[in-house]
Coordinates of C-alpha atoms and ligand atoms in Angstrom, one line a residue:
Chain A
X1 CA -31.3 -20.6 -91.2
X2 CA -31.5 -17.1 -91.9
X3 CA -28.0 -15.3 -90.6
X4 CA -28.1 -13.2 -93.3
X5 CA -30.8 -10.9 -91.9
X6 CA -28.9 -10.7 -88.7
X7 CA -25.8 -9.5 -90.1
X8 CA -26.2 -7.2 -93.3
X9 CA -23.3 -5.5 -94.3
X10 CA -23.8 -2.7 -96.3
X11 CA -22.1 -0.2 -99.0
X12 CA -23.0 3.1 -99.4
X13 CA -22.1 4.8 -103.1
X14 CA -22.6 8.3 -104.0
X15 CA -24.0 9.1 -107.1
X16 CA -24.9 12.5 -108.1
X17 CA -26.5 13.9 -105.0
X18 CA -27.3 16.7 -102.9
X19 CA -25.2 15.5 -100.2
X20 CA -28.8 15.4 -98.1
X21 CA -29.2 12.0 -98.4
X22 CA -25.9 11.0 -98.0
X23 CA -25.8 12.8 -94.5
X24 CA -29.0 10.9 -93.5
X25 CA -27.2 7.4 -94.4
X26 CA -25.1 8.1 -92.0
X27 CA -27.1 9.6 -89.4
X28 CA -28.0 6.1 -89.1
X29 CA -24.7 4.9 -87.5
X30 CA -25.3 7.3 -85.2
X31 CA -25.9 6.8 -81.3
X32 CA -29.5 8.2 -82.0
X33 CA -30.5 5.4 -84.7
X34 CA -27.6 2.9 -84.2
X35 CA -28.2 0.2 -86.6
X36 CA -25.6 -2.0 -85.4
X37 CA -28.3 -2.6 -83.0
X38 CA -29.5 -4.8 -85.8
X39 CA -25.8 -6.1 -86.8
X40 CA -25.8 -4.0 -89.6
X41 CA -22.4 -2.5 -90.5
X42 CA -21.0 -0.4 -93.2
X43 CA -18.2 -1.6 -94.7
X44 CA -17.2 0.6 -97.5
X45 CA -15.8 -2.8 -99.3
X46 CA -18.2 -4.3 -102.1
X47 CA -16.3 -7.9 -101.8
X48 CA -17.5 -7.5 -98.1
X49 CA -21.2 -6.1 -98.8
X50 CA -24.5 -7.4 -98.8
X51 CA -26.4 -4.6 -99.8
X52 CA -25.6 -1.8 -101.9
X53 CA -27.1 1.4 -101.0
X54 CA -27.5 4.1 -103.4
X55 CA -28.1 8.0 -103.0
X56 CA -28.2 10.5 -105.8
X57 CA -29.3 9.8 -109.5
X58 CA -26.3 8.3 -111.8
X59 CA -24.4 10.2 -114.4
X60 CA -22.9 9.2 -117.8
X61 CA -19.2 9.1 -115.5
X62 CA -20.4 7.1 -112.8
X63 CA -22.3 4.0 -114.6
X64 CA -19.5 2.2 -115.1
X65 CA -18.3 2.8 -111.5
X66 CA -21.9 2.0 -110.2
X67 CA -21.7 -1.6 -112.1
X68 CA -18.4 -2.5 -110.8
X69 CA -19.6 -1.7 -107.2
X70 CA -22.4 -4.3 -108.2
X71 CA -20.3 -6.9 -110.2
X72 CA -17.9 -7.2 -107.3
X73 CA -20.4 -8.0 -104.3
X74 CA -20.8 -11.8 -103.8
X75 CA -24.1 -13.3 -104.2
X76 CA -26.9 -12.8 -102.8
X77 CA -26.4 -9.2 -103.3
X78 CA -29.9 -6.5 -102.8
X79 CA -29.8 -3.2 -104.1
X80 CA -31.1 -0.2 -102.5
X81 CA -32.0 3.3 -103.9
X82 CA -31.9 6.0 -101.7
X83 CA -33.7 9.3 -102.1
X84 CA -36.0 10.4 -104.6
X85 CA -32.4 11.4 -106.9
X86 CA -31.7 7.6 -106.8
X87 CA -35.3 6.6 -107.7
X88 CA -35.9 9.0 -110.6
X89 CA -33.3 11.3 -111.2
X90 CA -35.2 14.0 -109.0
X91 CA -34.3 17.5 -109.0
X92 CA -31.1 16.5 -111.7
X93 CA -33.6 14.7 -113.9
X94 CA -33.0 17.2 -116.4
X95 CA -29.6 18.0 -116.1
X96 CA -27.5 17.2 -119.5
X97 CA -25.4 14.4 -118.3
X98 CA -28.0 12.9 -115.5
X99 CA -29.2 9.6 -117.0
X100 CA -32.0 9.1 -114.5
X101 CA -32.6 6.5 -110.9
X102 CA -30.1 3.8 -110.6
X103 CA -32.5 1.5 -112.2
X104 CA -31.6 2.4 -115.4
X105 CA -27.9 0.7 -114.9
X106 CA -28.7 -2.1 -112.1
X107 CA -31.5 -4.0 -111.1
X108 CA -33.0 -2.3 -107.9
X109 CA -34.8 -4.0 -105.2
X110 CA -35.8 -1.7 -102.7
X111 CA -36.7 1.8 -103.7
X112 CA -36.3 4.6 -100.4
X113 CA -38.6 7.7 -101.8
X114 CA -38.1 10.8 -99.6
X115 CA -35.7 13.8 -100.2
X116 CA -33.8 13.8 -98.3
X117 CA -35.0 10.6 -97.3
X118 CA -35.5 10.0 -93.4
X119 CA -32.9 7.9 -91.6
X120 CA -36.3 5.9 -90.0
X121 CA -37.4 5.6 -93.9
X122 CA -34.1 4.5 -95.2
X123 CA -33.6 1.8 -92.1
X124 CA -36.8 0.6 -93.1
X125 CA -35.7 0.3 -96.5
X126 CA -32.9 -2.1 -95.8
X127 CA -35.2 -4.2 -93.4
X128 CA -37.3 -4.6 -96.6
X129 CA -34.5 -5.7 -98.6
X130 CA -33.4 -8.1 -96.6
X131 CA -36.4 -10.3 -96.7
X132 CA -35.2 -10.3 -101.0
X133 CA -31.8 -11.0 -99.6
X134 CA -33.5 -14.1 -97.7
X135 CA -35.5 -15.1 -101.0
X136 CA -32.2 -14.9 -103.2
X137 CA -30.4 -16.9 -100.9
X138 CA -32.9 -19.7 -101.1
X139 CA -32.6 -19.5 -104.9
X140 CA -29.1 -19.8 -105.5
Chain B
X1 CA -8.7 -39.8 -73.9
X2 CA -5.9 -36.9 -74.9
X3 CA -7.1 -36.7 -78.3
X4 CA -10.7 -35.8 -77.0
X5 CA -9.1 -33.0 -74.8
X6 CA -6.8 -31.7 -78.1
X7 CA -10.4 -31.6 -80.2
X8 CA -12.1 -30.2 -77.5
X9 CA -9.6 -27.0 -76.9
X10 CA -9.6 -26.6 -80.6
X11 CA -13.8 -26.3 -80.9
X12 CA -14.0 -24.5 -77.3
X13 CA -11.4 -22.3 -77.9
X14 CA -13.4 -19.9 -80.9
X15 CA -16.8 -20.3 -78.8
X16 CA -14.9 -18.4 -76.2
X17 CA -12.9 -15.8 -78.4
X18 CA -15.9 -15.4 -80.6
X19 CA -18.0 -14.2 -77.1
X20 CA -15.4 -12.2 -76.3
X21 CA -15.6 -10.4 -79.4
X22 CA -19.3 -10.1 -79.2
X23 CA -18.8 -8.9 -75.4
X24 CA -15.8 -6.5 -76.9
X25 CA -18.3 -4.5 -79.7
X26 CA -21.5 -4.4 -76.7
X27 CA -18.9 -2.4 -74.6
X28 CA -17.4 0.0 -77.6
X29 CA -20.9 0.7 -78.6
X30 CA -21.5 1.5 -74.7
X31 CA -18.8 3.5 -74.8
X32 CA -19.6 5.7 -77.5
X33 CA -23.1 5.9 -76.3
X34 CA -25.2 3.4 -78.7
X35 CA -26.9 0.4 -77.4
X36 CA -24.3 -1.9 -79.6
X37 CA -25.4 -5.6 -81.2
X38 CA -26.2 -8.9 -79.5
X39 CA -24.2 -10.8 -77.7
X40 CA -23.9 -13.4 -80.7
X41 CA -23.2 -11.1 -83.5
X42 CA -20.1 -12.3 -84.4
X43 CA -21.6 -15.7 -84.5
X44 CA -24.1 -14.4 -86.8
X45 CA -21.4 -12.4 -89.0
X46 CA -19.4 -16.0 -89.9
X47 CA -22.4 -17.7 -90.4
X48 CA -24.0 -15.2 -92.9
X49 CA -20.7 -15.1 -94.4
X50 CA -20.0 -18.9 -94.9
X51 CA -24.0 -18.8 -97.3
X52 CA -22.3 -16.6 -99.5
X53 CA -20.6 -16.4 -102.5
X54 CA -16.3 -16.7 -102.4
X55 CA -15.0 -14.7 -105.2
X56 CA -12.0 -16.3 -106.0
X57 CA -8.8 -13.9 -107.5
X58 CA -6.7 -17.0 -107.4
X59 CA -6.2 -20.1 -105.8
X60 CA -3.5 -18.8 -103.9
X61 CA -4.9 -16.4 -101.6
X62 CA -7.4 -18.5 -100.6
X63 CA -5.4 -21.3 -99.9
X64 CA -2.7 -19.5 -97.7
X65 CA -5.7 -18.3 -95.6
X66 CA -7.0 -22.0 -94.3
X67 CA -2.6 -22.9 -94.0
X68 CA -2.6 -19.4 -91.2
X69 CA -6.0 -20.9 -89.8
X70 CA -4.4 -24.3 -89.4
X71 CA -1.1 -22.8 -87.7
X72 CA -3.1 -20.9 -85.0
X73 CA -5.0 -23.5 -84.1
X74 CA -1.8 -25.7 -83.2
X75 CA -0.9 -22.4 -81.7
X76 CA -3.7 -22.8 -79.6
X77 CA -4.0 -26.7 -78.7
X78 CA 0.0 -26.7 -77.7
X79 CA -0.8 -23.3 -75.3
X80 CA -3.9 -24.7 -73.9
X81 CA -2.8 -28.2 -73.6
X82 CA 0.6 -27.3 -71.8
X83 CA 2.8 -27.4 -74.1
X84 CA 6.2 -26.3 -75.1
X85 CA 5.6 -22.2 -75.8
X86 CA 8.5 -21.5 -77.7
X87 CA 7.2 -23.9 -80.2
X88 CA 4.0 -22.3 -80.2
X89 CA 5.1 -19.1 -80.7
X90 CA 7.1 -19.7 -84.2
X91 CA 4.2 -22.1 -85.3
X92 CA 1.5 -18.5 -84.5
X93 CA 4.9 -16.4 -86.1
X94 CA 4.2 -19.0 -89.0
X95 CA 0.4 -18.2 -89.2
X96 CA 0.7 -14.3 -89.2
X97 CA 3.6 -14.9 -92.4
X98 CA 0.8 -17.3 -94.2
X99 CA -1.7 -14.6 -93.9
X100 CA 0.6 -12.0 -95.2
X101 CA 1.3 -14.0 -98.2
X102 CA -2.3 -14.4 -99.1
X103 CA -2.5 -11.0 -98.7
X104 CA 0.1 -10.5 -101.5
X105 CA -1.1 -13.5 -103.8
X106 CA -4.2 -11.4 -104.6
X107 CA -2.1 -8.6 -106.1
X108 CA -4.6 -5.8 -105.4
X109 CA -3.5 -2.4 -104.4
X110 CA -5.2 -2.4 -101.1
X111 CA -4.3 -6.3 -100.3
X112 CA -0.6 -5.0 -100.8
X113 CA -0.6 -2.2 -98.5
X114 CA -2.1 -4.6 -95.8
X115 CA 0.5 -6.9 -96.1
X116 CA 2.9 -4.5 -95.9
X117 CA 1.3 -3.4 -92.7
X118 CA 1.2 -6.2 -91.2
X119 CA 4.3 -7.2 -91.6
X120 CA 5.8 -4.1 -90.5
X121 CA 3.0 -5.2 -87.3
X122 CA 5.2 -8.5 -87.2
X123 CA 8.3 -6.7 -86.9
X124 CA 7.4 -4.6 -84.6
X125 CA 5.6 -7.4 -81.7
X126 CA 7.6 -10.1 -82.0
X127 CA 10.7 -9.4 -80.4
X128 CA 8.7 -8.7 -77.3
X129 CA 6.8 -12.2 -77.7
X130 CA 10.2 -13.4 -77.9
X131 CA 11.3 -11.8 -74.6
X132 CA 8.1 -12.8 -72.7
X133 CA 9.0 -16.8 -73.8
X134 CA 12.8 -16.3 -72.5
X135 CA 11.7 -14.2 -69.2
X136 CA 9.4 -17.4 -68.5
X137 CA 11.9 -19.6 -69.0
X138 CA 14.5 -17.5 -67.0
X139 CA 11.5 -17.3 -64.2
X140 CA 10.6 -21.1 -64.0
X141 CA 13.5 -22.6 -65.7
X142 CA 11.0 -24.5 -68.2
X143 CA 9.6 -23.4 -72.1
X144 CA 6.4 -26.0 -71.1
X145 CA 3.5 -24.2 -69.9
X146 CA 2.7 -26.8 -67.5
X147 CA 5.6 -26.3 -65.4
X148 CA 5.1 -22.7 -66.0
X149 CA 1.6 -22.7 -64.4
X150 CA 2.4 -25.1 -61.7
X151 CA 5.4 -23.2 -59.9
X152 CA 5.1 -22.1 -56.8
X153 CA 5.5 -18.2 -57.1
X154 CA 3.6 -16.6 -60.2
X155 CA 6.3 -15.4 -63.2
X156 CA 4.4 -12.3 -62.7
X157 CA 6.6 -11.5 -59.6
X158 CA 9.9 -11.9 -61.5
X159 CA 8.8 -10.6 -64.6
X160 CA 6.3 -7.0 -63.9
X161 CA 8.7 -5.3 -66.4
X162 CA 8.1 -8.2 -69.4
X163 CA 4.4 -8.1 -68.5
X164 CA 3.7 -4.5 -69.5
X165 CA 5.9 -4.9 -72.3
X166 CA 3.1 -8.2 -73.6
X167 CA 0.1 -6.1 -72.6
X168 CA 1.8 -2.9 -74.7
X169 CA 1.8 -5.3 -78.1
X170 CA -1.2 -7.5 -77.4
X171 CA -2.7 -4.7 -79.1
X172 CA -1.1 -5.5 -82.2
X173 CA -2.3 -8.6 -82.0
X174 CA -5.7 -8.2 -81.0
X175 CA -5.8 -5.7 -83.8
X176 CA -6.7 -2.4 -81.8
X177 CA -6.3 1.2 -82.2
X178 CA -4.0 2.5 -82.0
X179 CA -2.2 -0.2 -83.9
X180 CA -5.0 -1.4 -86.1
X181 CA -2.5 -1.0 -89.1
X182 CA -3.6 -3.7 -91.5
X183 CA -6.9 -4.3 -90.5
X184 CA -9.1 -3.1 -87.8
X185 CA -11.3 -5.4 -86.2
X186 CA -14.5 -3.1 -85.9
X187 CA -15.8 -0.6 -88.4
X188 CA -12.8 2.1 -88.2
X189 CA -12.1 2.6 -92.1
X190 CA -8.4 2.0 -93.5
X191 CA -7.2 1.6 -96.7
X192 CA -10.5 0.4 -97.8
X193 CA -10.4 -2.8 -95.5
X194 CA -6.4 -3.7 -95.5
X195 CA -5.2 -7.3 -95.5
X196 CA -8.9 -8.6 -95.9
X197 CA -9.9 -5.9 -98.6
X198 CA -10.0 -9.1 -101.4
X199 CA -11.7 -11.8 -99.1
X200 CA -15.5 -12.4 -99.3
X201 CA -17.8 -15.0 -98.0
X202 CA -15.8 -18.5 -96.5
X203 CA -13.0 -16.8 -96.6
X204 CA -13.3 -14.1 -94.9
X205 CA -15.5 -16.2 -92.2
X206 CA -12.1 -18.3 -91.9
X207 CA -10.1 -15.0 -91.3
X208 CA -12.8 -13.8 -88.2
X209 CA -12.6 -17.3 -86.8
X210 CA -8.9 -17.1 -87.0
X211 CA -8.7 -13.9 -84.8
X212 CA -11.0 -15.3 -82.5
X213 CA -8.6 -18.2 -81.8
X214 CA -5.9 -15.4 -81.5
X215 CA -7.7 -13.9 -78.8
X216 CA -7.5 -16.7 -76.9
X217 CA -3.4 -16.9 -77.8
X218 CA -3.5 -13.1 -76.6
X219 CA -5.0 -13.9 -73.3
X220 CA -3.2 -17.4 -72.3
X221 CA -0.1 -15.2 -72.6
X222 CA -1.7 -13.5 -70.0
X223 CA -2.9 -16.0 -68.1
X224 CA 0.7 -18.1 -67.7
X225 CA 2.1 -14.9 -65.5
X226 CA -0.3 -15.2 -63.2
X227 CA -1.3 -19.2 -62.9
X228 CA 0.5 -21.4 -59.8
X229 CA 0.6 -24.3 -58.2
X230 CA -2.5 -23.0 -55.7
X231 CA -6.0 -23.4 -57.7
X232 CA -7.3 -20.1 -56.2
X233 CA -4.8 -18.7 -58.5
X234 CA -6.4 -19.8 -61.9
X235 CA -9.5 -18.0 -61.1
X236 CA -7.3 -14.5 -60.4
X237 CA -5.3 -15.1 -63.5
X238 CA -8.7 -15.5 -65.6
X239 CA -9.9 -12.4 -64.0
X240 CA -6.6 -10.8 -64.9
X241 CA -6.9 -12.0 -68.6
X242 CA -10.7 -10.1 -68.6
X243 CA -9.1 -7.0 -66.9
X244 CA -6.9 -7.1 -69.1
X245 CA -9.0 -7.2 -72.4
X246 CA -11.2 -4.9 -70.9
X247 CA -8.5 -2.4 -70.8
X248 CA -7.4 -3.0 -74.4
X249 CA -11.1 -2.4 -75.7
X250 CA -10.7 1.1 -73.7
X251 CA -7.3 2.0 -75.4
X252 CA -9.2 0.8 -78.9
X253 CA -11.8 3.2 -78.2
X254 CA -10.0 6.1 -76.8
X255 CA -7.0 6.4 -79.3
X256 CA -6.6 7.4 -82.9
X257 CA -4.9 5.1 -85.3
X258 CA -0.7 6.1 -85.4
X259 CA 1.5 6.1 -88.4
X260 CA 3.9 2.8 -89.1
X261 CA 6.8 5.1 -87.6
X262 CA 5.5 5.7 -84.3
X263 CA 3.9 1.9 -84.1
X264 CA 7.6 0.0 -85.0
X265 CA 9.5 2.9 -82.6
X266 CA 6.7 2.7 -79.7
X267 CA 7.0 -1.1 -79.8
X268 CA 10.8 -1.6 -80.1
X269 CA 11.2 1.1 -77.1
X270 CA 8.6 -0.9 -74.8
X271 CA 10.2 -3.5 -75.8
X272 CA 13.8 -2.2 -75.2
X273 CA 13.1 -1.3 -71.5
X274 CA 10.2 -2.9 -70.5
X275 CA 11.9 -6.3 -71.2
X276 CA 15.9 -6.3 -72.1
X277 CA 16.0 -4.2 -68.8
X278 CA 13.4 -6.4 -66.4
X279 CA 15.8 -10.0 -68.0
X280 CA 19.0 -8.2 -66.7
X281 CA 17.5 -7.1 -63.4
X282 CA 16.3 -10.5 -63.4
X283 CA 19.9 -12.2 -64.1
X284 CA 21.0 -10.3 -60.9
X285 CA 18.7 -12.2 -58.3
X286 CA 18.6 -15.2 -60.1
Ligands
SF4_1 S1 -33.3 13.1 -102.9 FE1 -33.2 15.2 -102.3 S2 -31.8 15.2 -100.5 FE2 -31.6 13.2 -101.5 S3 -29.8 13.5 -102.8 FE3 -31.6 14.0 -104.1 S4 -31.9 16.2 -103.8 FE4 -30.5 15.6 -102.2

């Protein structure tokens, strides 16, 4: 049975941003978009997180913090990169200590583009990633 | 025959706290103006959560949480099935201690700072869980719940003072703002999640079913003050124990969180009044 797509729990993690993104994430939890509609709650707990979402482009300080966050959710775990920041690097791309999207330090599955990315975009993101969620689970 | 009535309290009793749940986040969201998840969410939550992965720190904190799971449902089975309430009480007493020691086995930061929470939540209900057991008893003249619920005038009449006093600290126990201390039940953010900060997958399924068996604890406290001899009043003291949830998920919803302090002090006050003063009033007519 497939529980997991009714009940995704999700942890957002700030990498180097613009802050727009991060303010769309949670325009989500709003009354306006309300994703618990769809049981989905944010949990601010990796051991208690089923997908990771990511906004703003990682740094040379925040990889190891961004692998933690990954090595501590339980399996089946779907990453989610949030922004064009998180895909690419984006506006930072060139900055001296911007390493690029979060792809370069974790394996991502769903990729948001938009910047800032729209709350509608972004909610459409997770529903995407929990079909992978689904095809992990059968995997494991 | 009584065995099959034991087994079936203790696999009724989480269908009805887990709906209760799911009915309690359907209203918050209401309440703060979304349309709020299905009915069965939580049902969906501790499945999801059994198909995943248990990280395990040690084998400690996993096992302590299955010992607190056991102890609340005896809790449960002895409430439901009549028994002696005294005895149930220590044995959910014993439950709530279990689950603060698993908190502790994991040694995390946040883990620790949940436990101390919650026990400093312990400390500050239980005298007044205490004093609801002895005001029955002084009321009916029996610990058993089925002489409690078969007498001929309802506790509640005797005991108004001692009833306030258990609705004031159910909300410890049904984890609610303002006294959501070591964990909060819905999304509120503590310390990064408190007591359960170190739990994932079965076990943390285990610790949601638990809660869902203490909601039904929470609400058969209620339910003996009301219940009598007449049948007509088992259906008013069911209504009462909704009312009286309801109200809780209203107080969740329109208070902030309060420091330990003011939790222990609020408590022991209620407590202090509502319930030493309502036993001596009590000892005067009886
Ligand atoms: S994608 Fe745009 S809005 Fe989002 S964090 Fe980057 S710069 Fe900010």
């Amino acid at each position: 049975m497939s529980v997991v797509k009714k009940s995704p729990w999700i942890l957002h993690y700030d990498g180097t941003s613009c802050n727009g993104c991060d303010i769309e994430v949670l325009a989500c939890l709003t009354p306006l978009y309300d994703v618990e509609r769809f049981g989905i709650i944010n949990t601010g707990n990796p051991k208690h997180a089923d997908i990771l979402l990511i906004t703003g482009s990682v740094n040379e300080q925040n990889i190891p913090v961004v692998k933690q966050l990954y090595e501590q959710m339980p399996d089946p775990k779907a990453v989610v990169a949030v922004g064009i920041c998180a895909t690419s690097g984006g506006i930072f791309a060139e900055c001296y200590n911007v390493v690029g999207g979060v792809g370069k330090v974790i394996p991502v599955d769903v990729y948001v583009p938009g910047c800032a990315a729209r709350p509608e975009s972004i909610i459409d993101g997770v529903v995407k990633a929990l079909d992978i969620l689904e095809v992990k689970r059968k995997k494991r | 025959m009584n065995i099959l009535i034991l087994i079936g309290i203790a696999m009724l009793a989480p269908v009805a706290g887990g709906l209760l749940t799911g009915i309690d986040r359907i209203i918050s969201a209401r309440l703060q103006g979304r349309q709020g998840p299905p009915l069965l969410q939580p049902f969906y939550d501790v499945l999801k959560l059994c198909q995943k992965e248990s990280i395990e720190v040690n084998s400690m904190h996993r096992f302590f949480v299955y010992i607190s799971l056991a102890f609340v449902v005896f809790t449960t089975v002895i409430l439901l099935s009549g028994g002696d309430i005294l005895l149930a009480i220590f044995a959910l007493t014993l439950g709530s201690v279990f689950f603060v020691l698993g908190g502790y086995a994991s040694n995390s930061p946040y883990n620790t700072i949940g436990s101390e929470r919650e026990l400093l939540q312990i400390m500050a209900y239980e005298p007044m869980v205490l004093l609801t057991c002895v005001g029955l008893y002084y009321a009916e003249n029996s610990f058993f719940v089925k002489d409690i619920v078969a007498a001929q005038t309802p506790s509640i009449v005797y005991l108004p003072g001692v009833f306030v006093g258990l609705i004031f600290i159910l909300t410890f126990k049904l984890r609610k703002s303002p006294f959501d201390l070591s964990m909060s039940h819905h999304g509120h953010q503590e310390i990064v999640k408190g007591i359960t900060t170190e739990y994932s997958g079965k076990d943390l399924a285990v610790i949601e079913v638990t809660h869902w068996y203490e909601v039904i604890i929470a609400l058969a406290l209620v339910y003996v003050f009301f219940a009598t001899a007449a049948p007509m009043s088992h259906v008013f003291a069911v209504i009462v124990c909704l009312l009286v949830y309801f109200l809780e998920i209203i107080i969740d919803n329109g208070a902030a969180r309060v420091k330990w302090q003011q939790a222990l002090k609020s408590a022991w006050i209620v407590t202090g009044i509502m319930g030493t003063v309502n036993l001596i009033i009590l000892s005067f007519f009886k």
